[in-house]
Each structure stands twice: as C-alpha cells, then as structure tokens.
Coordinates of C-alpha atoms in Angstrom, one line a residue:
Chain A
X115 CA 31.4 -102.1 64.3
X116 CA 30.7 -105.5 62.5
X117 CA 27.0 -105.5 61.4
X118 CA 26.6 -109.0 62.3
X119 CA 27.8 -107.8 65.8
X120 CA 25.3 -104.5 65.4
X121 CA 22.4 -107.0 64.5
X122 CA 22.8 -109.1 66.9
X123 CA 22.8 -106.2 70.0
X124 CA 20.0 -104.9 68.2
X125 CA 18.1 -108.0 68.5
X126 CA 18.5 -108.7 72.2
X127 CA 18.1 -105.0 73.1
X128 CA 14.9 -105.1 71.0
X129 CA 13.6 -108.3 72.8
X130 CA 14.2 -106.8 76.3
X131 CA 12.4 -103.8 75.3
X132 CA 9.9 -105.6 74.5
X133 CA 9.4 -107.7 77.3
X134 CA 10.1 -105.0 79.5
X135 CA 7.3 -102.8 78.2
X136 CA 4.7 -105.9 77.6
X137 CA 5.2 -107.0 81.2
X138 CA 5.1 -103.2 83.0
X139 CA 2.2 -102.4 80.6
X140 CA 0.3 -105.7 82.0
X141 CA 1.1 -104.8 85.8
X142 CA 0.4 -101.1 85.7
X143 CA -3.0 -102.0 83.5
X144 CA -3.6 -104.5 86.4
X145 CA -2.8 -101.7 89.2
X146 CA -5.7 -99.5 87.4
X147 CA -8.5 -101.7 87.5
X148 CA -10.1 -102.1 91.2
X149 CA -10.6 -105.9 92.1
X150 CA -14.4 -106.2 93.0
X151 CA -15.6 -109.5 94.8
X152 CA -18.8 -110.5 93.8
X153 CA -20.0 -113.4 96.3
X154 CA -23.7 -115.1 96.6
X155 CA -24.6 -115.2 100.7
X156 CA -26.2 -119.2 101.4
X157 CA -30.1 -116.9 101.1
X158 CA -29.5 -116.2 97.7
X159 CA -28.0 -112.1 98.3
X160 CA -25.7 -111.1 96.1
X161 CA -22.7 -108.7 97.6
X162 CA -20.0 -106.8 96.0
X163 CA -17.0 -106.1 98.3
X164 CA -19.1 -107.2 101.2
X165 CA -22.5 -105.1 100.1
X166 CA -25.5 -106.2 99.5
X167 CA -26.8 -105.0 96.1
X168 CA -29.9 -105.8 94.0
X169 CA -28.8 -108.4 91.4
X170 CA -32.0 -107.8 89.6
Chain B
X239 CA -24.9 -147.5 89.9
X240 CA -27.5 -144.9 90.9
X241 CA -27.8 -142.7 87.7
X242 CA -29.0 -139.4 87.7
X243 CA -31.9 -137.7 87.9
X244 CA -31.1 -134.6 85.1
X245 CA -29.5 -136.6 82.7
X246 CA -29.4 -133.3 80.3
X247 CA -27.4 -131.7 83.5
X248 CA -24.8 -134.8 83.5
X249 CA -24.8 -134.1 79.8
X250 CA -24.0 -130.8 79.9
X251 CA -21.1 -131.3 82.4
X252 CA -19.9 -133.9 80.0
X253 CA -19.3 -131.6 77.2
X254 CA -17.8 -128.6 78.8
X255 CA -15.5 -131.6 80.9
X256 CA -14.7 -133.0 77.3
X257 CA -14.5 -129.3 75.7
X258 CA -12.0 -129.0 78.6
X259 CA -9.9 -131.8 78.3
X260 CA -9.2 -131.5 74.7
X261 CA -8.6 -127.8 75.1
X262 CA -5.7 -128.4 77.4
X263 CA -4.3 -131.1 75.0
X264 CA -5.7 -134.2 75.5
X265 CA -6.0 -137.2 73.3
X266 CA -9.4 -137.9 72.1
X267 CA -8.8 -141.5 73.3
X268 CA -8.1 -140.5 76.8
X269 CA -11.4 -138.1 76.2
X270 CA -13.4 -140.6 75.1
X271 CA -12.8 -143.3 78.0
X272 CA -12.8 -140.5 80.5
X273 CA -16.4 -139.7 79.2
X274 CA -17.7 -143.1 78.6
X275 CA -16.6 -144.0 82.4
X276 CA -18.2 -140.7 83.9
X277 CA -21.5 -141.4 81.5
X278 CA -22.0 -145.1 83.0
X279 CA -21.6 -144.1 86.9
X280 CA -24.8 -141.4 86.1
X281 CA -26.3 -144.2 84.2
X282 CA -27.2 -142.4 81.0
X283 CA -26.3 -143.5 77.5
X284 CA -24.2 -140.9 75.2
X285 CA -22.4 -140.3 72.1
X286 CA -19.7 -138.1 72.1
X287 CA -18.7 -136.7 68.4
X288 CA -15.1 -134.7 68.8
X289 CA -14.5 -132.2 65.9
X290 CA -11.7 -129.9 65.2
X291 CA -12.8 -127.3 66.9
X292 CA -15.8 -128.5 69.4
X293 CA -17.9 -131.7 70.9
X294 CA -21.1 -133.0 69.9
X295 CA -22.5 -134.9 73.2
X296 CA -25.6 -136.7 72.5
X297 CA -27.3 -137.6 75.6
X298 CA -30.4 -140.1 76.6
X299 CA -31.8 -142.0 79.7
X300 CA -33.9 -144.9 80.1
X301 CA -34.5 -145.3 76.0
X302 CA -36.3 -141.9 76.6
X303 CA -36.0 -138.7 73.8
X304 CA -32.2 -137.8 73.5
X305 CA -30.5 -134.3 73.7
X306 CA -27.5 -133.3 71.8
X307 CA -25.6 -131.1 73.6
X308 CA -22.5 -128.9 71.8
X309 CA -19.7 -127.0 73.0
X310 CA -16.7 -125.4 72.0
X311 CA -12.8 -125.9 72.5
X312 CA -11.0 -123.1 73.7
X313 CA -7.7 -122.0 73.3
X314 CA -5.4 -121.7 76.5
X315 CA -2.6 -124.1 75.5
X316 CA -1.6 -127.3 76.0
X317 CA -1.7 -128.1 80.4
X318 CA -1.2 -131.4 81.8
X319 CA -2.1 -130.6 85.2
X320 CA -5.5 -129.9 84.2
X321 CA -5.6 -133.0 82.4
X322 CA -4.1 -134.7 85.6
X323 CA -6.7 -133.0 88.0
X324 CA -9.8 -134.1 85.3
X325 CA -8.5 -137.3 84.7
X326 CA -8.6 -138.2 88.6
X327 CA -11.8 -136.7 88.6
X328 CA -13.4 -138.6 86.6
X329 CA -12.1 -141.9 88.3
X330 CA -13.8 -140.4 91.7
X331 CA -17.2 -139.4 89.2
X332 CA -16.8 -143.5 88.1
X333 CA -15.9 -145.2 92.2
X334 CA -19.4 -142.7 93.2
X335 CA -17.4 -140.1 95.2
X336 CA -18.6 -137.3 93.2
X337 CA -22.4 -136.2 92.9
X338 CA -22.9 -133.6 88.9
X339 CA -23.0 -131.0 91.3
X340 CA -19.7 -131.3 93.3
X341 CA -17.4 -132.7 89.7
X342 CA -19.2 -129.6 88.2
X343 CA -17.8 -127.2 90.9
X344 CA -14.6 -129.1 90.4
X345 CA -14.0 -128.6 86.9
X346 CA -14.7 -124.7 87.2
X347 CA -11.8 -125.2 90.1
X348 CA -10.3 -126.8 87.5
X349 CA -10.2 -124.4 84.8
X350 CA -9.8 -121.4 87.1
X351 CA -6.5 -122.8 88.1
X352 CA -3.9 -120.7 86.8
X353 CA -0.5 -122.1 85.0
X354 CA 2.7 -122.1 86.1
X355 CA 4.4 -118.6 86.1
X356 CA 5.9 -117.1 82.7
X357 CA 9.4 -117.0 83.9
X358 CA 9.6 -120.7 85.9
X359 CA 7.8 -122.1 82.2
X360 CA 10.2 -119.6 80.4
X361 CA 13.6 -120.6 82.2
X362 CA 12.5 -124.5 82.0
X363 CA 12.3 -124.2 78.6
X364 CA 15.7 -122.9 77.8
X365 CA 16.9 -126.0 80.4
X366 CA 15.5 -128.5 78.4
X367 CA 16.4 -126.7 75.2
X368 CA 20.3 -126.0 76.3
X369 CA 20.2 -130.2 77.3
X370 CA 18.9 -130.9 74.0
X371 CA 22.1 -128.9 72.4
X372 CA 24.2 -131.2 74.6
X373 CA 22.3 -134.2 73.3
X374 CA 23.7 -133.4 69.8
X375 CA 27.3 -133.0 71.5
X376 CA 27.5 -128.8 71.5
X377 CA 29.5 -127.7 73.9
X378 CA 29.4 -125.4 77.2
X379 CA 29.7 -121.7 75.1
X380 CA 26.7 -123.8 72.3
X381 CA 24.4 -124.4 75.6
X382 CA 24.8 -121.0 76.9
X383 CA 23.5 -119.6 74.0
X384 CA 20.9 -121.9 73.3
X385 CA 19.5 -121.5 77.2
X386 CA 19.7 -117.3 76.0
X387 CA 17.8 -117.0 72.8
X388 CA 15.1 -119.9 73.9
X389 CA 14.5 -117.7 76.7
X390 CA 14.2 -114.9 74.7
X391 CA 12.3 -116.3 71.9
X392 CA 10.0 -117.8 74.4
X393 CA 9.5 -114.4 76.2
X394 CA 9.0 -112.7 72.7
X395 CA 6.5 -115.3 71.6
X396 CA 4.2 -115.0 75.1
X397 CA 5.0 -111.0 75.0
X398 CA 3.3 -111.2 71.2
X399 CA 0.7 -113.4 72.1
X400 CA -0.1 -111.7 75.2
X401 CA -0.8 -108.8 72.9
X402 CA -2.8 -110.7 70.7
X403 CA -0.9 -110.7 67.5
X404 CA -1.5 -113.8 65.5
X405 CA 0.6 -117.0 66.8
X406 CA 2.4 -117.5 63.2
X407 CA 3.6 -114.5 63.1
X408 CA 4.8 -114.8 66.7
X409 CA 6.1 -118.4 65.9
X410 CA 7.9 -117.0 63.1
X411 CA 9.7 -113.9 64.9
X412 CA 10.7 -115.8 67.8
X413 CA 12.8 -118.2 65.7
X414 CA 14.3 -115.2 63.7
X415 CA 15.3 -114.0 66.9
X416 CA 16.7 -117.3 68.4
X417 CA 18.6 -118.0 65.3
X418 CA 20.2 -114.7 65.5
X419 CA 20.9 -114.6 69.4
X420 CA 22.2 -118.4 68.5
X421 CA 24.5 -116.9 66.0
X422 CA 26.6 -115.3 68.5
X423 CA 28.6 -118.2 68.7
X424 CA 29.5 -117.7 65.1
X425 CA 30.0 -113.8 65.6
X426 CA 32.1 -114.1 68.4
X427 CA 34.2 -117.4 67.6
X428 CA 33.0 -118.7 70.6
X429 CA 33.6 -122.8 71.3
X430 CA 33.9 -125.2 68.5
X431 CA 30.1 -126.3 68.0
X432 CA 28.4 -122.9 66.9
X433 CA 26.3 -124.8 63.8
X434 CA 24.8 -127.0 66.8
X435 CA 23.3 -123.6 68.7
X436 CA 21.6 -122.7 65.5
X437 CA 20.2 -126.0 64.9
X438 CA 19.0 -126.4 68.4
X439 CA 18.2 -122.5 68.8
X440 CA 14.3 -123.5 67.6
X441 CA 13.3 -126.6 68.6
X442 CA 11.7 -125.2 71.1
X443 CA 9.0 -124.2 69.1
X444 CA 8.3 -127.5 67.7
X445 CA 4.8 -128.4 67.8
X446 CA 5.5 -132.1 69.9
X447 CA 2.8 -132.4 71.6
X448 CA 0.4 -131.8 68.2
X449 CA 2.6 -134.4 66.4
X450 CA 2.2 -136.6 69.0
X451 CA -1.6 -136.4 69.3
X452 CA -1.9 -136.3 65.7
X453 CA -0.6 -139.7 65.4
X454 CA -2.7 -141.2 68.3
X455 CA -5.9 -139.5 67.0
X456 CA -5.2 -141.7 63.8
X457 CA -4.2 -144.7 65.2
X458 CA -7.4 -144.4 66.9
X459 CA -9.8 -143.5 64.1
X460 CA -10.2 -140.0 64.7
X461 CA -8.9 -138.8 60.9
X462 CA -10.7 -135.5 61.2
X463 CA -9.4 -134.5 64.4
X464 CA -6.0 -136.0 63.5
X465 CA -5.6 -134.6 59.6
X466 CA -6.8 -131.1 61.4
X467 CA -4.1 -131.4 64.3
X468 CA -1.8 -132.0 62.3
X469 CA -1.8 -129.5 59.6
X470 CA -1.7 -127.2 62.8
X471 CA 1.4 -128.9 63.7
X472 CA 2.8 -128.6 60.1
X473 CA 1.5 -125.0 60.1
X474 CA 3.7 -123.8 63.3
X475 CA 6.7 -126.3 62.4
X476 CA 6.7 -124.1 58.9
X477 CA 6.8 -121.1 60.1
X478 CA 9.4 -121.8 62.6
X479 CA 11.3 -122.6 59.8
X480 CA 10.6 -119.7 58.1
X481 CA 11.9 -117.5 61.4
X482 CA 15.0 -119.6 61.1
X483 CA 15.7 -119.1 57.4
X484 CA 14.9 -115.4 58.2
X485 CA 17.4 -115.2 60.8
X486 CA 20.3 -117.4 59.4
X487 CA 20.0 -114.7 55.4
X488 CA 19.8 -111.2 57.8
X489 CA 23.0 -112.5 59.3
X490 CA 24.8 -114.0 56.1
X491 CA 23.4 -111.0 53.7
X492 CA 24.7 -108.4 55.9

C-alpha cells in the first residue's frame, strides 16, 4: 500500500479513536459521580437531595 | 436615577459583569459603555481599568472614600450569546428594570448557561469551512474534504483541550491532521482543485475573532489589551501554521 494512502487511514482512524475514547471516557466518568442537589429553603435550611442537613 | 445603597455591592457586580463580558470575547469598548451605563442608573462614580488578564473597578459614591474592586478573566471561549444576554441586561440595569440583586442573579444565569453542543458547533464549522473552499472556487470532491478534516480537526482540538493539554499544542495537531485528511484529494486524484482543500483545510483555526478585537482595542486606546490580544492571535495563527507545514512534509517526505 502507498504510504501516503497508509498515513492518511492512520490519521482518521487515530482521530476517531480518539474522539471515541475522549467522549465515552467523559460519559461513563459522568455516569459515576451521583448528582447531589444542594438547595437553600426561603428560612435559610439548607437540603441535599431534599434533606435537611446542618450547613454549619 | 435612584442609586444605590451598597455602592461596593454594585461595584462588585460590575467587575465580575465586566470580568464576564470580556471573558466571552467582548470588545473593551462595548465593556466599557456597558459599564459606564450600568454605573450611572446606580448612581455611583467608577473607573474601570481592563488589563490582559483581569479588571481593575474603582468604585465611589457621593464624593465619599473609594474601593477598588479586582477580578479576573476566565477562560471559556469566545460566546456571543452571553455577550447578547449581558448586553440586554445592562440596557434593562440603565431603563431601572433591574434592582443589583435581580442583574446579579442574572449574570450567574448568565454564566451557568451552557454552549451549544460539541457536535451542532463542530458540524457548523466544517459548513462554513467547506463554503469558504467554494469561495476560493474548489470544487464539490475539495468541499467534501474540507467539511471532513475541519470536523475532525475540530473534534481533535476540543478532545485535547477537554483533556487539558495545552491549546498550541492542540492548535498545532489539529492542523497536521486537517492538512493530511485535506490531502486526500491529492492521494486519491480526486477533482481538479486539491491545492484549494489544503489551503482551506485550516482556516478554521484562525484566530478572527482575536484579530478582530485586537484592532478595535487599538483604535480605541486600549494598546495593552490590544498588543496582548494580539500576540495571542499571532501565537495560535503560528502554530497553525506549523500543523500545516507538519502535515504537508509527513506527506511529501514519505
């Protein structure tokens, strides 16, 4: 095969790899970490996922 | 106008709003007027000093002791709908729609708004890079492979950033990789314009937007901001080149 040719397959397989891996790397990272919701009630309580905790 | 009561609290909003326009690639003009308009609806007198890399807001009321307030740019990229979003803000700050409180919760809405997705951003791109191939009369098989390789130069170069390897280094192997996915015209002997796809294969990486504010920062005598800008600009247009040279040697040396 031509090396120019074999480059140039190299190249674009490379770059999906890439992308591939950066973007299912990002989502399953995401997937791990639990999403907490941290919300002030109007009196001044702070609650995580809906419970009340002591922000002190 | 009925002013404020904290002026250091409208002075602090002041300079994260101006930290935040410039961030997202503002002028320092448009900065400037933005903040001078917002300043005179709280009725406070200020001083806004734009460096490089963050503001100096100085901040007084009634001739009483002044407070000079600083803070620093950060780096997201360059996003016109926050600019849009802050600039109407600051109009509804100037007509009294807006209290500190409610244009402060707005620019945290503001900056909390996420950008467009990777893929609409990255596929836009290789649009407007494929028309710019047409523009210097390449033809269909030249566009195709210009839309390809700014795609995935543009995916490579988020990909690298997201990973948080330095952006001239990403600048640089996303053009080696676009001039060599460009090449493919040449490779296969496809269509009669293949020098036009490697020519238009990088330019979009070129810094406009910089360029651009560069020169209005100067016309406006902001030389610091504008010198600094610009040798950004000149920084990422080199290395693009250098990705290009890369990619056109590895081909022709090989």
């Amino acid at each position: 095969m031509d090396y120019q040719v074999l480059i140039f397959l190299l190249t674009i397989v490379s770059v999906v790899l890439v992308a591939v891996g950066s973007t299912t790397y990002r989502k399953l990272k995401a997937l791990n970490h639990k999403h907490h919701i941290f919300r002030y009630e109007d009196d001044g309580v702070c609650c995580v996922d809906g419970d009340e905790i002591d922000d002190e | 106008m009925a002013g404020v009561d904290n002026a250091e609290r409208a002075g602090r909003f002041l300079a994260l709003y101006s930290s935040g326009l410039l961030s997202s690639g503002a002028t320092t003009l448009r900065t400037e007027r933005n903040m001078l308009r917002m300043a005179d609806s709280f009725g406070i007198d200020v001083q806004l000093t734009i460096l490089p890399m963050h503001c100096e807001v100085s901040v007084r009321k009634d001739k009483g002791n002044g407070r000079l307030l600083f803070s620093e740019q950060y780096s997201r990229g360059i996003n016109f709908n926050a600019i849009t979003a802050m600039s109407r803000m600051s109009w509804k700050v100037a007509d009294g729609r807006l209290t500190v409180e409610q244009a402060e919760r707005l620019l945290s809405f503001v900056k909390a708004q996420s950008r467009y997705p990777d893929w609409i951003v990255a596929f836009a791109a290789g649009v407007a890079n494929a028309s710019f191939c047409r523009l210097f009369c390449g033809d269909l098989w030249a566009m195709a492979f210009v839309f390809l390789c700014t795609v995935m130069g543009f995916w490579l170069k988020r990909c690298l950033i997201h990973r948080s390897v330095d952006v001239r280094i990403a600048v640089i192997l996303a053009g080696m990789v676009s001039a060599i996915t460009a090449s493919g015209c040449y490779i296969f002997s496809l269509g009669a314009t293949p020098d036009v796809a490697v020519a238009a294969s990088v330019l979009y990486l070129v810094p406009g937007i910089p360029f651009i504010n560069a020169f209005s920062n100067f016309m406006h005598g902001h030389y610091v901001c504008a010198a600094a800008i610009f040798m950004h600009a000149i920084e990422t247009t080199a290395c693009l080149g250098i990705g290009l040279f890369c990619g056109v040697m590895i081909l022709n040396n090989l």
